[in-house]
Short mmCIF file of C-alpha atoms in Angstrom, two decimals:
data_model
loop_
_atom_site.label_atom_id
_atom_site.label_comp_id
_atom_site.label_asym_id
_atom_site.label_seq_id
_atom_site.Cartn_x
_atom_site.Cartn_y
_atom_site.Cartn_z
CA UNK A 1358 0.00 0.00 0.00
CA UNK A 1359 2.90 2.37 0.64
CA UNK A 1360 3.78 2.26 -3.06
CA UNK A 1361 0.27 3.11 -4.29
CA UNK A 1362 -0.62 6.66 -5.31
CA UNK A 1363 -4.11 6.19 -3.88
CA UNK A 1364 -4.00 3.72 -0.96
CA UNK A 1365 -7.23 1.74 -0.52
CA UNK A 1366 -8.51 1.01 2.98
CA UNK A 1367 -11.21 -1.59 3.60
CA UNK A 1368 -14.26 0.12 5.09
CA UNK A 1369 -17.25 -1.25 6.96
CA UNK A 1370 -20.25 0.26 8.72
CA UNK A 1371 -21.72 -1.15 11.92
CA UNK A 1372 -25.24 -1.73 10.60
CA UNK A 1373 -26.72 -2.52 14.03
CA UNK A 1374 -25.52 0.79 15.55
CA UNK A 1375 -26.11 2.87 12.40
CA UNK A 1376 -27.92 6.20 12.79
CA UNK A 1377 -28.79 8.18 9.63
CA UNK A 1378 -27.47 11.73 9.34
CA UNK A 1379 -29.61 14.77 8.61
CA UNK A 1380 -28.78 14.72 4.88
CA UNK A 1381 -29.52 10.97 4.67
CA UNK A 1382 -32.91 11.52 6.33
CA UNK A 1383 -33.68 14.13 3.67
CA UNK A 1384 -32.96 11.59 0.92
CA UNK A 1385 -35.39 9.13 2.52
CA UNK A 1386 -38.06 11.85 2.86
CA UNK A 1387 -37.53 12.91 -0.75
CA UNK A 1388 -38.10 9.35 -1.95
CA UNK A 1389 -41.21 8.95 0.22
CA UNK A 1390 -42.67 12.17 -1.21
CA UNK A 1391 -41.83 11.09 -4.76
CA UNK A 1392 -43.63 7.77 -4.21
CA UNK A 1393 -46.68 9.36 -2.55
CA UNK A 1394 -47.23 13.01 -3.49
CA UNK A 1395 -48.19 13.84 -7.11
CA UNK A 1396 -46.44 16.60 -9.00
CA UNK A 1397 -48.55 19.73 -8.48
CA UNK A 1398 -47.66 22.12 -11.28
CA UNK A 1399 -45.03 24.53 -12.63
CA UNK A 1400 -43.86 25.42 -9.11
CA UNK A 1401 -43.07 21.79 -8.32
CA UNK A 1402 -39.65 20.89 -7.00
CA UNK A 1403 -39.25 18.51 -9.96
CA UNK A 1404 -39.10 21.40 -12.50
CA UNK A 1405 -35.33 21.16 -12.78
CA UNK A 1406 -35.24 17.41 -12.35
CA UNK A 1407 -35.79 15.11 -15.28
CA UNK A 1408 -38.30 12.30 -14.88
CA UNK A 1409 -38.98 9.91 -17.77
CA UNK A 1410 -42.44 10.88 -19.04
CA UNK A 1411 -43.43 7.37 -20.09
CA UNK A 1412 -42.87 5.98 -16.57
CA UNK A 1413 -44.78 8.80 -14.88
CA UNK A 1414 -47.69 8.88 -17.33
CA UNK A 1415 -48.44 5.22 -16.69
CA UNK A 1416 -48.75 5.75 -12.93
CA UNK A 1417 -50.15 9.31 -12.84
CA UNK A 1418 -52.92 9.08 -15.44
CA UNK A 1419 -55.53 10.15 -12.87
CA UNK A 1420 -53.69 13.35 -11.98
CA UNK A 1421 -54.10 16.43 -14.21
CA UNK A 1422 -51.70 19.34 -13.83
CA UNK A 1423 -52.87 22.92 -14.57
CA UNK A 1424 -51.53 24.41 -17.79
CA UNK A 1425 -48.49 26.72 -17.51
CA UNK A 1426 -49.48 30.33 -16.81
CA UNK A 1427 -52.82 29.39 -15.25
CA UNK A 1428 -54.04 29.03 -11.69
CA UNK A 1429 -56.96 26.96 -10.39
CA UNK A 1430 -60.28 28.81 -10.89
CA UNK A 1431 -61.89 30.10 -7.72
CA UNK A 1432 -63.49 33.35 -6.42
CA UNK A 1433 -63.25 34.88 -2.96
CA UNK A 1434 -65.93 37.15 -1.48
CA UNK A 1435 -65.44 40.30 0.63
CA UNK A 1436 -66.73 38.51 3.72
CA UNK A 1437 -63.74 36.19 3.56
CA UNK A 1438 -61.48 39.14 4.43
CA UNK A 1439 -63.71 40.82 7.02
CA UNK A 1440 -61.80 41.43 10.26
CA UNK A 1441 -58.32 40.23 11.10
CA UNK A 1442 -57.46 36.75 9.91
CA UNK A 1443 -55.94 34.00 12.05
CA UNK A 1444 -52.40 34.68 10.84
CA UNK A 1445 -52.39 38.33 11.93
CA UNK A 1446 -52.36 39.80 8.41
CA UNK A 1447 -53.57 43.37 7.84
CA UNK A 1448 -57.32 43.77 7.13
CA UNK A 1449 -58.49 44.82 3.70
CA UNK A 1450 -60.49 48.06 3.56
CA UNK A 1451 -64.25 47.49 3.53
CA UNK A 1452 -64.64 49.31 0.23
CA UNK A 1453 -61.88 47.39 -1.49
CA UNK A 1454 -62.96 45.16 -4.37
CA UNK A 1455 -62.99 41.45 -3.72
CA UNK A 1456 -60.16 39.63 -5.43
CA UNK A 1457 -61.27 37.35 -8.22
CA UNK A 1458 -59.27 34.65 -9.97
CA UNK A 1459 -60.43 33.19 -13.25
CA UNK A 1460 -57.44 30.99 -13.98
CA UNK A 1461 -55.62 33.53 -16.23
CA UNK A 1462 -52.79 35.73 -14.99
CA UNK A 1463 -53.67 39.44 -14.86
CA UNK A 1464 -52.32 41.67 -17.58
CA UNK A 1465 -51.29 44.49 -15.21
CA UNK A 1466 -48.19 43.81 -13.16
CA UNK A 1467 -48.44 44.21 -9.41
CA UNK A 1468 -45.85 46.61 -7.98
CA UNK A 1469 -43.90 45.23 -5.05
CA UNK A 1470 -41.38 47.47 -3.31
CA UNK A 1471 -38.68 45.57 -1.48
CA UNK A 1472 -35.07 46.30 -0.69
CA UNK A 1473 -33.85 43.33 -2.75
CA UNK A 1474 -35.57 44.33 -6.01
CA UNK A 1475 -34.37 47.91 -6.45
CA UNK A 1476 -34.33 48.98 -10.07
CA UNK A 1477 -35.99 45.72 -11.19
CA UNK A 1478 -39.43 45.26 -12.71
CA UNK A 1479 -41.40 42.73 -10.67
CA UNK A 1480 -42.66 39.60 -12.44
CA UNK A 1481 -46.34 39.86 -13.44
CA UNK A 1482 -48.64 37.85 -11.22
CA UNK A 1483 -51.55 37.85 -8.83
CA UNK A 1484 -49.46 37.97 -5.68
CA UNK A 1485 -49.56 35.56 -2.72
CA UNK A 1486 -52.60 33.42 -2.02
CA UNK A 1487 -54.60 35.37 0.59
CA UNK A 1488 -56.14 32.16 1.94
CA UNK A 1489 -52.76 30.92 3.22
CA UNK A 1490 -50.57 32.21 6.06
CA UNK A 1491 -47.54 34.30 5.06
CA UNK A 1492 -44.47 32.37 3.91
CA UNK A 1493 -41.54 32.04 6.28
CA UNK A 1494 -37.95 31.29 5.51
CA UNK A 1495 -37.25 27.57 5.60
CA UNK A 1496 -34.46 27.94 8.17
CA UNK A 1497 -36.70 29.90 10.58
CA UNK A 1498 -39.50 27.35 10.19
CA UNK A 1499 -37.08 24.48 10.78
CA UNK A 1500 -35.62 26.18 13.87
CA UNK A 1501 -39.10 26.68 15.34
CA UNK A 1502 -39.93 23.01 14.82
CA UNK A 1503 -36.67 22.00 16.56
CA UNK A 1504 -37.46 24.27 19.53
CA UNK A 1505 -40.95 22.75 19.79
CA UNK A 1506 -39.51 19.23 19.94
CA UNK A 1507 -39.56 18.08 23.58
CA UNK A 1508 -36.18 17.30 25.14
CA UNK A 1509 -35.39 13.63 25.55
CA UNK A 1510 -37.60 12.66 22.61
CA UNK A 1511 -36.85 9.28 21.04
CA UNK A 1512 -34.57 9.39 17.97
CA UNK A 1513 -36.15 7.70 14.97
CA UNK A 1514 -34.43 4.56 13.75
CA UNK A 1515 -33.73 3.68 10.13
CA UNK A 1516 -36.78 1.39 10.17
CA UNK A 1517 -38.99 4.33 11.25
CA UNK A 1518 -37.68 6.54 8.44
CA UNK A 1519 -37.92 4.10 5.52
CA UNK A 1520 -41.49 4.43 4.29
CA UNK A 1521 -42.78 3.65 0.81
CA UNK A 1522 -45.77 5.93 1.35
CA UNK A 1523 -47.12 8.54 3.73
CA UNK A 1524 -49.86 7.51 6.22
CA UNK A 1525 -53.37 7.38 4.70
CA UNK A 1526 -52.00 8.11 1.21
CA UNK A 1527 -52.28 6.04 -1.93
CA UNK A 1528 -48.96 5.63 -3.76
CA UNK A 1529 -48.36 7.63 -6.93
CA UNK A 1530 -45.39 5.41 -7.83
CA UNK A 1531 -45.05 1.80 -6.79
CA UNK A 1532 -41.60 0.84 -5.46
CA UNK A 1533 -40.91 -2.90 -5.68
CA UNK A 1534 -37.73 -4.48 -4.32
CA UNK A 1535 -36.69 -8.01 -5.28
CA UNK A 1536 -33.72 -10.09 -4.23
CA UNK A 1537 -32.75 -12.21 -7.24
CA UNK A 1538 -30.07 -14.89 -7.03
CA UNK A 1539 -27.22 -14.17 -9.44
CA UNK A 1540 -27.53 -17.57 -11.14
CA UNK A 1541 -28.26 -18.06 -14.89
CA UNK A 1542 -30.39 -21.13 -14.11
CA UNK A 1543 -32.66 -19.14 -11.77
CA UNK A 1544 -36.05 -18.35 -13.39
CA UNK A 1545 -36.32 -14.85 -11.87
CA UNK A 1546 -32.77 -14.07 -12.98
CA UNK A 1547 -33.61 -15.12 -16.56
CA UNK A 1548 -36.83 -13.08 -16.60
CA UNK A 1549 -35.25 -9.90 -15.24
CA UNK A 1550 -31.89 -10.11 -17.00
CA UNK A 1551 -32.82 -8.28 -20.27
CA UNK A 1552 -34.08 -5.23 -18.34
CA UNK A 1553 -31.13 -5.40 -15.94
CA UNK A 1554 -28.66 -5.45 -18.85
CA UNK A 1555 -30.45 -2.56 -20.61
CA UNK A 1556 -30.36 -0.45 -17.44
CA UNK A 1557 -26.68 -1.30 -16.85
CA UNK A 1558 -25.72 -0.24 -20.40
CA UNK A 1559 -27.62 3.06 -20.04
CA UNK A 1560 -25.93 3.77 -16.69
CA UNK A 1561 -22.45 3.02 -18.03
CA UNK A 1562 -22.94 5.21 -21.13
CA UNK A 1563 -24.44 8.22 -19.32
CA UNK A 1564 -22.57 8.17 -15.99
CA UNK A 1565 -19.21 6.60 -16.88
CA UNK A 1566 -19.16 7.61 -20.59
CA UNK A 1567 -18.44 4.03 -21.69
CA UNK A 1568 -18.42 3.41 -25.46
CA UNK A 1569 -21.09 0.96 -26.76
CA UNK A 1570 -18.50 -1.79 -27.43
CA UNK A 1571 -17.69 -1.98 -23.68
CA UNK A 1572 -21.34 -2.58 -22.75
CA UNK A 1573 -21.50 -6.36 -23.07
CA UNK A 1574 -23.75 -8.85 -21.27
CA UNK A 1575 -20.70 -10.57 -19.80
CA UNK A 1576 -20.11 -7.50 -17.57
CA UNK A 1577 -23.61 -7.82 -16.09
CA UNK A 1578 -23.42 -11.51 -15.19
CA UNK A 1579 -21.86 -11.67 -11.74
CA UNK A 1580 -22.76 -15.33 -11.29
CA UNK A 1581 -21.96 -18.17 -8.96
CA UNK A 1582 -21.73 -21.87 -9.91
CA UNK A 1583 -24.94 -23.07 -11.53
CA UNK A 1584 -26.43 -25.92 -9.51
CA UNK A 1585 -28.25 -27.14 -12.62
CA UNK A 1586 -25.10 -27.72 -14.66
CA UNK A 1587 -24.14 -31.34 -15.43
CA UNK A 1588 -20.60 -30.87 -14.10
CA UNK A 1589 -21.91 -29.56 -10.79
CA UNK A 1590 -24.36 -32.43 -10.38
CA UNK A 1591 -21.74 -35.03 -11.37
CA UNK A 1592 -19.30 -33.87 -8.67
CA UNK A 1593 -21.79 -32.77 -6.01
CA UNK A 1594 -21.75 -35.96 -3.89
CA UNK A 1595 -17.96 -36.01 -3.72
CA UNK A 1596 -17.88 -32.27 -2.99
CA UNK A 1597 -20.48 -32.62 -0.24
CA UNK A 1598 -18.52 -35.42 1.43
CA UNK A 1599 -15.41 -33.23 1.39
CA UNK A 1600 -17.42 -30.30 2.80
CA UNK A 1601 -18.78 -32.44 5.66
CA UNK A 1602 -15.36 -33.89 6.45
CA UNK A 1603 -13.78 -30.41 6.51
CA UNK A 1604 -16.49 -28.92 8.75
CA UNK A 1605 -16.23 -31.80 11.25
CA UNK A 1606 -12.43 -31.94 11.33
CA UNK A 1607 -11.54 -28.24 11.20
CA UNK A 1608 -14.57 -26.45 12.70
CA UNK A 1609 -15.76 -29.34 14.92
CA UNK A 1610 -19.30 -29.26 13.52
CA UNK A 1611 -21.70 -32.09 14.27
CA UNK A 1612 -22.92 -34.44 11.52
CA UNK A 1613 -26.38 -32.84 11.80
CA UNK A 1614 -24.86 -29.48 10.85
CA UNK A 1615 -23.41 -30.87 7.61
CA UNK A 1616 -26.60 -31.43 5.62
CA UNK A 1617 -26.95 -30.85 1.88
CA UNK A 1618 -28.79 -27.60 2.57
CA UNK A 1619 -25.84 -26.38 4.67
CA UNK A 1620 -23.59 -27.27 1.74
CA UNK A 1621 -25.72 -25.21 -0.65
CA UNK A 1622 -26.27 -22.22 1.59
CA UNK A 1623 -23.50 -22.34 4.21
CA UNK A 1624 -23.68 -23.05 7.97
CA UNK A 1625 -26.07 -20.82 9.93
CA UNK A 1626 -27.16 -18.96 6.80
CA UNK A 1627 -30.22 -16.68 6.38
CA UNK A 1628 -33.28 -18.10 4.52
CA UNK A 1629 -31.99 -17.14 1.06
CA UNK A 1630 -28.52 -18.55 1.80
CA UNK A 1631 -25.15 -16.90 1.29
CA UNK A 1632 -23.98 -15.78 -2.14
CA UNK A 1633 -24.23 -13.10 -4.81
CA UNK A 1634 -27.58 -11.42 -5.46
CA UNK A 1635 -29.10 -8.66 -7.58
CA UNK A 1636 -31.22 -6.39 -5.36
CA UNK A 1637 -33.64 -4.85 -7.86
CA UNK A 1638 -35.53 -1.61 -7.15
CA UNK A 1639 -37.13 -1.41 -10.62
CA UNK A 1640 -35.49 1.97 -11.23
CA UNK A 1641 -32.04 0.74 -10.22
CA UNK A 1642 -30.12 -2.41 -9.31
CA UNK A 1643 -27.69 -3.15 -6.50
CA UNK A 1644 -25.34 -6.15 -6.62
CA UNK A 1645 -24.64 -7.51 -3.14
CA UNK A 1646 -22.96 -10.50 -1.52
CA UNK A 1647 -24.58 -12.02 1.57
CA UNK A 1648 -21.74 -13.43 3.65
CA UNK A 1649 -21.62 -15.13 7.08
CA UNK A 1650 -20.65 -11.92 8.94
CA UNK A 1651 -21.77 -9.10 6.65
CA UNK A 1652 -23.58 -7.85 3.57
CA UNK A 1653 -21.07 -6.61 1.02
CA UNK A 1654 -22.09 -3.99 -1.55
CA UNK A 1655 -20.43 -5.03 -4.81
CA UNK A 1656 -21.81 -2.62 -7.39
CA UNK A 1657 -24.77 -0.34 -7.98
CA UNK A 1658 -26.27 1.08 -11.17
CA UNK A 1659 -29.42 3.10 -11.77
CA UNK A 1660 -31.47 4.89 -14.41
CA UNK A 1661 -29.79 8.32 -14.84
CA UNK A 1662 -33.24 9.88 -15.36
CA UNK A 1663 -33.83 9.40 -11.63
CA UNK A 1664 -30.60 11.06 -10.46
CA UNK A 1665 -32.57 13.76 -8.63
CA UNK A 1666 -33.66 11.15 -6.06
CA UNK A 1667 -30.03 10.48 -4.98
CA UNK A 1668 -30.39 6.74 -5.73
CA UNK A 1669 -26.83 5.95 -4.59
CA UNK A 1670 -27.49 7.22 -1.05
CA UNK A 1671 -30.98 5.69 -1.01
CA UNK A 1672 -29.72 2.25 -2.06
CA UNK A 1673 -26.99 2.29 0.63
CA UNK A 1674 -29.62 3.10 3.27
CA UNK A 1675 -31.83 0.34 1.92
CA UNK A 1676 -28.95 -2.14 2.00
CA UNK A 1677 -28.19 -1.10 5.60
CA UNK A 1678 -31.85 -1.66 6.42
CA UNK A 1679 -31.65 -5.09 4.73
CA UNK A 1680 -28.52 -5.95 6.75
CA UNK A 1681 -30.30 -5.05 9.99
CA UNK A 1682 -33.27 -7.24 9.05
CA UNK A 1683 -30.96 -10.20 8.28
CA UNK A 1684 -29.24 -9.75 11.65
CA UNK A 1685 -32.52 -10.60 13.40
CA UNK A 1686 -32.53 -14.11 11.87
CA UNK A 1687 -28.75 -14.53 11.43
CA UNK A 1688 -27.06 -12.83 14.44
CA UNK A 1689 -23.56 -13.19 12.94
CA UNK A 1690 -24.43 -10.68 10.18
CA UNK A 1691 -23.71 -7.29 11.78
CA UNK A 1692 -21.70 -5.23 9.29
CA UNK A 1693 -22.26 -3.56 5.93
CA UNK A 1694 -19.13 -3.54 3.77
CA UNK A 1695 -18.72 -0.80 1.15
CA UNK A 1696 -15.53 -2.02 -0.50
CA UNK A 1697 -12.56 0.34 -0.33
CA UNK A 1698 -12.23 3.89 1.00
CA UNK A 1699 -9.82 6.16 -0.90
CA UNK A 1700 -9.34 9.39 1.00
CA UNK A 1701 -7.80 11.28 -1.93
CA UNK A 1702 -10.69 10.39 -4.27
CA UNK A 1703 -13.74 12.69 -3.89
CA UNK A 1704 -16.01 10.03 -5.42
CA UNK A 1705 -15.06 7.58 -2.65
CA UNK A 1706 -15.14 9.86 0.40
CA UNK A 1707 -18.94 9.61 0.67
CA UNK A 1708 -18.49 6.12 2.16
CA UNK A 1709 -17.25 7.66 5.41
CA UNK A 1710 -20.58 9.46 5.97
CA UNK A 1711 -22.40 6.36 7.20
CA UNK A 1712 -21.92 6.40 10.94
CA UNK A 1713 -20.37 4.49 12.66
CA UNK A 1714 -17.79 3.39 10.06
CA UNK A 1715 -14.36 1.81 10.49
CA UNK A 1716 -11.19 1.43 8.41
CA UNK A 1717 -8.70 -1.43 8.64
CA UNK A 1718 -5.24 -0.37 9.76
CA UNK A 1719 -2.81 -1.67 7.10
CA UNK A 1720 -0.22 -2.59 9.74
CA UNK A 1721 -2.10 -3.94 12.77
CA UNK A 1722 -5.21 -5.13 10.85
CA UNK A 1723 -7.43 -3.66 13.57
CA UNK A 1724 -10.68 -1.81 12.84
CA UNK A 1725 -10.28 1.90 13.68
CA UNK A 1726 -13.18 4.45 13.83
CA UNK A 1727 -12.99 6.61 10.71
CA UNK A 1728 -13.12 9.83 12.76
CA UNK A 1729 -9.68 8.96 14.18
CA UNK A 1730 -8.31 8.10 10.72
CA UNK A 1731 -9.26 11.21 8.75
CA UNK A 1732 -6.73 13.64 10.39
CA UNK A 1733 -3.91 11.19 9.58
CA UNK A 1734 -5.08 10.68 6.01
CA UNK A 1735 -5.33 14.45 5.52
CA UNK A 1736 -1.57 14.60 6.13
CA UNK A 1737 -0.55 11.52 4.15
CA UNK A 1738 -2.22 9.15 1.71
CA UNK A 1739 -0.70 6.19 3.57
CA UNK A 1740 -0.75 6.09 7.36
CA UNK A 1741 -0.73 3.66 10.22
CA UNK A 1742 -4.24 4.17 11.59
CA UNK A 1743 -3.79 2.29 14.86
CA UNK A 1744 -2.23 4.43 17.61
CA UNK A 1745 -1.27 1.44 19.73
CA UNK A 1746 1.93 -0.55 19.40
CA UNK A 1747 0.05 -3.73 18.59
CA UNK A 1748 1.45 -5.91 15.86
CA UNK A 1749 -0.69 -8.47 14.07
CA UNK A 1750 -0.01 -12.11 14.95
CA UNK A 1751 2.13 -13.68 12.26
CA UNK A 1752 0.91 -16.77 10.53
CA UNK A 1753 3.04 -19.88 10.35
CA UNK A 1754 3.05 -23.19 8.52
CA UNK A 1755 1.38 -24.75 11.56
CA UNK A 1756 -1.79 -22.74 10.82
CA UNK A 1757 -2.08 -23.70 7.15
CA UNK A 1758 -4.74 -26.13 5.93
CA UNK A 1759 -4.34 -27.52 2.39
CA UNK A 1760 -6.59 -29.34 -0.09
CA UNK A 1761 -4.74 -32.31 -1.57
CA UNK A 1762 -6.34 -35.15 -3.55
CA UNK A 1763 -9.85 -33.93 -2.59
CA UNK A 1764 -8.98 -34.10 1.11
CA UNK A 1765 -8.49 -31.29 3.65
CA UNK A 1766 -5.44 -31.72 5.90
CA UNK A 1767 -2.85 -29.78 7.87
CA UNK A 1768 0.20 -28.74 5.89
CA UNK A 1769 2.55 -30.86 8.00
CA UNK A 1770 0.57 -34.01 7.15
CA UNK A 1771 0.59 -33.02 3.48
CA UNK A 1772 4.38 -32.60 3.69
CA UNK A 1773 4.81 -36.14 5.00
CA UNK A 1774 2.54 -37.63 2.34
CA UNK A 1775 3.85 -35.75 -0.68
CA UNK A 1776 7.40 -34.98 0.49
CA UNK A 1777 6.81 -31.41 -0.70
CA UNK A 1778 9.64 -28.86 -0.62
CA UNK A 1779 7.56 -25.69 -0.77
CA UNK A 1780 7.77 -24.70 2.90
CA UNK A 1781 9.24 -21.24 2.13
CA UNK A 1782 6.40 -20.43 -0.26
CA UNK A 1783 3.76 -21.68 2.19
CA UNK A 1784 5.36 -19.72 5.04
CA UNK A 1785 5.14 -16.55 2.93
CA UNK A 1786 1.47 -17.34 2.25
CA UNK A 1787 0.79 -17.86 5.99
CA UNK A 1788 2.39 -14.53 6.92
CA UNK A 1789 0.45 -12.76 4.19
CA UNK A 1790 -3.03 -14.00 5.13
CA UNK A 1791 -2.46 -14.33 8.90
CA UNK A 1792 -3.18 -17.24 11.28
CA UNK A 1793 -6.98 -16.86 11.33
CA UNK A 1794 -7.47 -16.94 7.55
CA UNK A 1795 -4.76 -19.61 7.08
CA UNK A 1796 -6.73 -21.96 9.36
CA UNK A 1797 -10.05 -21.24 7.61
CA UNK A 1798 -9.01 -21.21 3.96
CA UNK A 1799 -7.83 -24.24 1.99
CA UNK A 1800 -4.56 -23.83 0.11
CA UNK A 1801 -4.80 -26.00 -3.02
CA UNK A 1802 -1.97 -28.39 -3.73
CA UNK A 1803 -1.72 -30.74 -6.73
CA UNK A 1804 0.33 -33.91 -7.23
#
């Protein structure tokens, strides 16, 4: 890592202790509003944000927006303004004409004298809606709501904030999320693959500026071994026997723990098993690995037309939510891995905003809170992140387990059987991966 221009540090987030930040809560609220509240006209917040018309028209056929330059038709009588209204606005004179709105904007501009519009002609219009209280600045309104919040109130969890619709509201857009096994023999994978590939190609062209020749189906297929293949079925019994023997000898599992299902899915796995999956949101797709101790985010791609919804942040929050739900059935799954953190790369620094997050120290291999790491990385691309004098335990040949002639065995036994002379190479391997991994992972050796 010292020789790299941009050192990469493994990063993980403690999904169980995760608390969304203010900006992350806004992303969740934005998505909930998009799914629930229809677009209301030219003043909508989506004016500057592109939404594919064909996808909205299909779900919003019942909603009709007013034409540009028009307001809803309604008429207010004088009696509506008699006396002081509830918001404390000034009364209109009794002899003043009642305001009337026919849907067209008035031809005469209304003069408004303010300090910020000196020397400028005000935009023609009918002025503020007299039926509504006066507008306040967003910051003042937000501050008032914070002051009204009672002290000691319960902080909302991620589960409380993720809502596909507002209470008592029918959805305007329907968000569906599917977990599809990344396996070509899987029926759901086959059915969804054409759309997944099309979305991936669009994302790569628009976001990463990839040329068409780079957008091939092979790049989309992140697949595991197909259980339907003839080669898999032909070797399955022998593989399962090896799996059972390894689990009993190395991990001291009971025979009952070494069933065929455990072989397929892994010991103590969640209902869908461990492996690689496509998590499909029907406007974007996340590729994740479900592992015994974590959910690992592999890749994410989305429809660029929906960029205004911050789909990258939303998907990470959804995957954190998914990790927390898995932890309830599989207690060993506690962390959400986001790949590598590169402090000098602006596109990667967002990963440190999911709190609490940790980086692996490249020298002690300990997890260090990212808040302690950032000051060191500001000074140097490469840094020892662990302040202690701890050194990682060095692996040795005694820790190494090898796979030889379809049988798992300790390296020393393998040495006696094969009379191998590769001890220096195996020692280097043991020091590189460490004692824990060396005892869990099989080092393949041929005749």
